[in-house]
Short mmCIF file of C-alpha atoms and ligand atoms in Angstrom, two decimals:
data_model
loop_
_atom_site.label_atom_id
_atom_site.label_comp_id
_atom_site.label_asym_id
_atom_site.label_seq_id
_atom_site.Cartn_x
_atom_site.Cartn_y
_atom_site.Cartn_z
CA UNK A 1 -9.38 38.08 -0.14
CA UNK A 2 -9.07 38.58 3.66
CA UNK A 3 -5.77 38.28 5.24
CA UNK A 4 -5.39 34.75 6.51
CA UNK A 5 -3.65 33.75 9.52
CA UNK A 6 -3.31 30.00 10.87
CA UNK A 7 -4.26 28.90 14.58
CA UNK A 8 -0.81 28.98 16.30
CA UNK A 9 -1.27 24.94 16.98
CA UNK A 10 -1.01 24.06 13.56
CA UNK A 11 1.69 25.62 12.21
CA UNK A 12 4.04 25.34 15.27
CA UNK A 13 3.89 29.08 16.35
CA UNK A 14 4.87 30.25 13.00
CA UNK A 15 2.81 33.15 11.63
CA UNK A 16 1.28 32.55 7.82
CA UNK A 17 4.21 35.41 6.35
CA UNK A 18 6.95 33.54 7.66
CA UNK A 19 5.53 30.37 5.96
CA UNK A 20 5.61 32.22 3.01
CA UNK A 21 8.93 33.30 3.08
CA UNK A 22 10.27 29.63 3.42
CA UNK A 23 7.77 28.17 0.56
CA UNK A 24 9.23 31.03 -1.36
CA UNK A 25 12.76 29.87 -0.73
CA UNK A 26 11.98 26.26 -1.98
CA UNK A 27 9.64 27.06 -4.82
CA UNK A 28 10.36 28.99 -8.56
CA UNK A 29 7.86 31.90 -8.95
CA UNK A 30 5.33 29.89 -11.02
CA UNK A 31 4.79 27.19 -8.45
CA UNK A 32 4.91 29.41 -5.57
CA UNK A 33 1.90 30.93 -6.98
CA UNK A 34 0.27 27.70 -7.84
CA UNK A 35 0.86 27.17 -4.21
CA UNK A 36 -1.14 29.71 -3.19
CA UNK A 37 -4.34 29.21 -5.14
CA UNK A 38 -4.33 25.48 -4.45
CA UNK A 39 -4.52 26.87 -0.74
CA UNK A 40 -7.51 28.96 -2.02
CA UNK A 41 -8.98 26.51 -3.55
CA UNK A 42 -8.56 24.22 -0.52
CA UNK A 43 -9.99 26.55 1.63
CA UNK A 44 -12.88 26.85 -0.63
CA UNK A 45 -13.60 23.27 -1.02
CA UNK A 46 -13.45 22.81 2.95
CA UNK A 47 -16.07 25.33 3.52
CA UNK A 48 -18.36 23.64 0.94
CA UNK A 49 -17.54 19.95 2.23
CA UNK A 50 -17.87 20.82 5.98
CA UNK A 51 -14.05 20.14 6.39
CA UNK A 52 -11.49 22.13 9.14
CA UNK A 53 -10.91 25.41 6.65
CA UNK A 54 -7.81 25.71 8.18
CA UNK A 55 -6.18 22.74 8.13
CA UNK A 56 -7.13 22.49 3.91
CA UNK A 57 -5.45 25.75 3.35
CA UNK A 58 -2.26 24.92 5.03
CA UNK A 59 -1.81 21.73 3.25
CA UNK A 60 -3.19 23.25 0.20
CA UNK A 61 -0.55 26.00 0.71
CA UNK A 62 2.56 23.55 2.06
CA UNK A 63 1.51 20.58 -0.68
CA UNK A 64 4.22 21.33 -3.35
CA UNK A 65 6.62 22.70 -0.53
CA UNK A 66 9.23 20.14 -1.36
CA UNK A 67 8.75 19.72 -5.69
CA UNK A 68 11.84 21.38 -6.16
CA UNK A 69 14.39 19.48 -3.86
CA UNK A 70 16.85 17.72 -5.51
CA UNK A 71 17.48 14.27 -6.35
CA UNK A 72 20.29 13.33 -4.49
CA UNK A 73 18.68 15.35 -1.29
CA UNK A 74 15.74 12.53 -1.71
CA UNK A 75 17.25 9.69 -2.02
CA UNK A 76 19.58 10.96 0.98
CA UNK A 77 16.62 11.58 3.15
CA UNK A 78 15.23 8.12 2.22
CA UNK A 79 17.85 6.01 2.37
CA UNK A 80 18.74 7.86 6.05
CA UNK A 81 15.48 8.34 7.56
CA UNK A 82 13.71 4.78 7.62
CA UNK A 83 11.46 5.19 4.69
CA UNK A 84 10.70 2.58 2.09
CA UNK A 85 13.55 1.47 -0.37
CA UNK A 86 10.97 0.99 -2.70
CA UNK A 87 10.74 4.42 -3.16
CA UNK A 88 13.77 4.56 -4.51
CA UNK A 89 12.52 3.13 -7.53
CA UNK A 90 10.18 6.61 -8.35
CA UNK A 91 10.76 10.11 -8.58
CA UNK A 92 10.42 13.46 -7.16
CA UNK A 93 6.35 13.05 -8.46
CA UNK A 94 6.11 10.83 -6.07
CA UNK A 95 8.89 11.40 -3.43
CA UNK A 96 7.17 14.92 -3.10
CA UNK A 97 3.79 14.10 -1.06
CA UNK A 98 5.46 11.11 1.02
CA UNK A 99 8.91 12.31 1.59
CA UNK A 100 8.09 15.85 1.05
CA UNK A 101 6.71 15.79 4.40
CA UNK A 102 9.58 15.20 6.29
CA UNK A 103 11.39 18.56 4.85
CA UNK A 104 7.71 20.05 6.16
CA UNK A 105 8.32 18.87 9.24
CA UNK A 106 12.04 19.63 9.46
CA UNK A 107 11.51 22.98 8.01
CA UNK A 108 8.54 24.25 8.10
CA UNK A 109 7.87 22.67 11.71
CA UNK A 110 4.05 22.03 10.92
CA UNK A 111 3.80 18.70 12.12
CA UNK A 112 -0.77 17.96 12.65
CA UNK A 113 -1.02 14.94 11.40
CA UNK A 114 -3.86 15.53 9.39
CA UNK A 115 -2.26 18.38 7.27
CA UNK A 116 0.21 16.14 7.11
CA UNK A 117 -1.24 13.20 5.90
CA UNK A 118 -3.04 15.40 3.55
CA UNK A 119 0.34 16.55 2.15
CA UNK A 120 1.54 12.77 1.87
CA UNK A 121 -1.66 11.51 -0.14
CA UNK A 122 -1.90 14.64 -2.48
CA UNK A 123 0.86 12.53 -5.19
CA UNK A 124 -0.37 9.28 -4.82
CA UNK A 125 -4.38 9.35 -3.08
CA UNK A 126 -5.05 6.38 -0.69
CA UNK A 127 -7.88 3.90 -0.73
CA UNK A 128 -9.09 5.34 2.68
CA UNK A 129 -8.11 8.99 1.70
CA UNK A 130 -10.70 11.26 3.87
CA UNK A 131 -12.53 13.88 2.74
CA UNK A 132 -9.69 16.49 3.89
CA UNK A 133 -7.26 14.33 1.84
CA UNK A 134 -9.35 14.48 -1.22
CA UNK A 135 -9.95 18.10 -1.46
CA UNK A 136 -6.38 18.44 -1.38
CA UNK A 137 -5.56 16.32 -4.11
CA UNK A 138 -8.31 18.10 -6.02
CA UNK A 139 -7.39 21.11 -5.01
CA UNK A 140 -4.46 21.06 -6.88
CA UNK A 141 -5.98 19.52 -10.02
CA UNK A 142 -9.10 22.09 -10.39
CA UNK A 143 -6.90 25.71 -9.00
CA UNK A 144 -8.42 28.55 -11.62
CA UNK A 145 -5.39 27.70 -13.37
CA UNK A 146 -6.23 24.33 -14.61
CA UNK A 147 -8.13 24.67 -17.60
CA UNK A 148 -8.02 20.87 -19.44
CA UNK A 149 -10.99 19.27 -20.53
CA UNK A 150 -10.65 16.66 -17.28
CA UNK A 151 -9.76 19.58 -14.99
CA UNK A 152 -12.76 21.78 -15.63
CA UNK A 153 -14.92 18.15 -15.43
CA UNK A 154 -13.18 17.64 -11.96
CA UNK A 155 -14.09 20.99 -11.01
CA UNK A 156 -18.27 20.87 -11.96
CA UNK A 157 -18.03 17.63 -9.65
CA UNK A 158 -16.85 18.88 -7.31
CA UNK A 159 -19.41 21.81 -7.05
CA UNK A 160 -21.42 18.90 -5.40
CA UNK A 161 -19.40 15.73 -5.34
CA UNK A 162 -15.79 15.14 -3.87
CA UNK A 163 -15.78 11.60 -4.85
CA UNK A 164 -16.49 12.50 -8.24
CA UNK A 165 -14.25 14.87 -8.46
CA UNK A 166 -11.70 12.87 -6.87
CA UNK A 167 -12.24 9.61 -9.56
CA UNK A 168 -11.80 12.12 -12.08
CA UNK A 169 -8.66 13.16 -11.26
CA UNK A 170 -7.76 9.58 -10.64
CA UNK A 171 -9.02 8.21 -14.18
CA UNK A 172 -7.16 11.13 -16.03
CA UNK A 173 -3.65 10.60 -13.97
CA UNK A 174 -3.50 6.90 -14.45
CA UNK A 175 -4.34 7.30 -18.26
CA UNK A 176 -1.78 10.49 -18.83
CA UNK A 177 1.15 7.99 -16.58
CA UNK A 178 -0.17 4.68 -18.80
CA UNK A 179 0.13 6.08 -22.56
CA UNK A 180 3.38 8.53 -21.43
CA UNK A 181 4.64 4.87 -20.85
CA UNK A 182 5.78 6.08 -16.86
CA UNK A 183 5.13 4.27 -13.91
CA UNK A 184 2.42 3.87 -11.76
CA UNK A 185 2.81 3.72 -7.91
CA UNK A 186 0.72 0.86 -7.00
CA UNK A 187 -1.10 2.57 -4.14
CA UNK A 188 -2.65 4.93 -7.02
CA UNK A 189 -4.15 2.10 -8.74
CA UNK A 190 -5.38 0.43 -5.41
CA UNK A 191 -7.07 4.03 -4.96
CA UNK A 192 -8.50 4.36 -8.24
CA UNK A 193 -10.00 0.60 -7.58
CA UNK A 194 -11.50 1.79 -4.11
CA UNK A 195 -13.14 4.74 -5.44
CA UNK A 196 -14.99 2.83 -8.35
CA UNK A 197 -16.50 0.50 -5.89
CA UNK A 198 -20.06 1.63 -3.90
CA UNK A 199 -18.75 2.97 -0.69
CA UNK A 200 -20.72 0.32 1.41
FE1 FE2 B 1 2.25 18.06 -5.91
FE1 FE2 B 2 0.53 21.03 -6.94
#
């Protein structure tokens, strides 16, 4: 793989290795690495889709920045920060794409709205995700790594098809959260419901 380096305006001046070093900080070994091919991966699907390369691999790389914050450092940064009290009723599944973004921006400093709103739908999609949205949340459900019957489905769609690909991934979440008996964030089901219906 050729080195990769980010254009200066999306990551805030910071070079890609001292990105690294901070994911590495936040993340155990095993999902530092997952990190990193989800970034691939992204990068991948963005040159097949048409999509800003860069932009995919740095939320593809950044998406699970903020998996392993604690609890209480959550509901701090919710309850402090103007975000919804609702959220207080999920966990760090969820709280990771939408909250996770403000330790991005705190931390990180990347702050392009579109890597960022990338980040923020990867957990939970979005009815209107856009195509840079949806190859980050299938990004991280097709990385070489994935290798369950719905993943390697996901990943033959998305050869060709990133609404496929990205229904896939929605059918098989819903169904895995519905019979583990946990809950489902309503904007997932709204998604799932937008992306059976004909575009038009
Ligand atoms: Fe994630
Ligand atoms: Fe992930």
């Amino acid at each position: 793989m050729a080195t990769i380096e980010y254009p200066s305006q999306l990551t805030n001046g910071q070079s890609r290795a001292s990105i690294l070093a901070l994911l590495q900080n936040r993340l155990s070994p095993e999902r530092y690495q997952h990190c990193l091919r989800v970034e691939q991966t992204a990068r991948e699907l963005a040159e097949r889709f048409g999509e800003d390369v860069d932009r995919a691999g740095l939320a593809g790389l950044l998406h699970d920045y903020a998996k392993e914050i604690s609890k209480t450092d959550y509901i701090d940064v919710i309850k402090r920060n103007g975000f919804d009290l609702d959220l207080l009723h999920y966990n760090r599944g969820i709280w990771h794409g939408i909250v996770g973004t403000w330790f991005i921006k705190q931390e990180v400093g990347v702050t392009d709205h579109l890597v960022i709103q990338a980040i923020e739908h990867h957990t939970t999609g979005d009815p209107n995700m856009s195509t840079l949205d949806q190859i980050i949340f299938v990004a991280d459900f097709i990385e070489p790594e994935r290798k369950l019957e719905a993943e390697v489905k996901a990943r033959a769609a998305a050869k060709t098809n990133m609404r496929e690909a990205t229904l896939i991934e929605l059918e098989n979440t819903l169904s895995y959260l519905i019979s583990n008996r946990q809950i489902v964030y309503p904007k997932t089901l709204l998604t799932y419901n937008a992306f059976i219906q004909p575009k038009e």
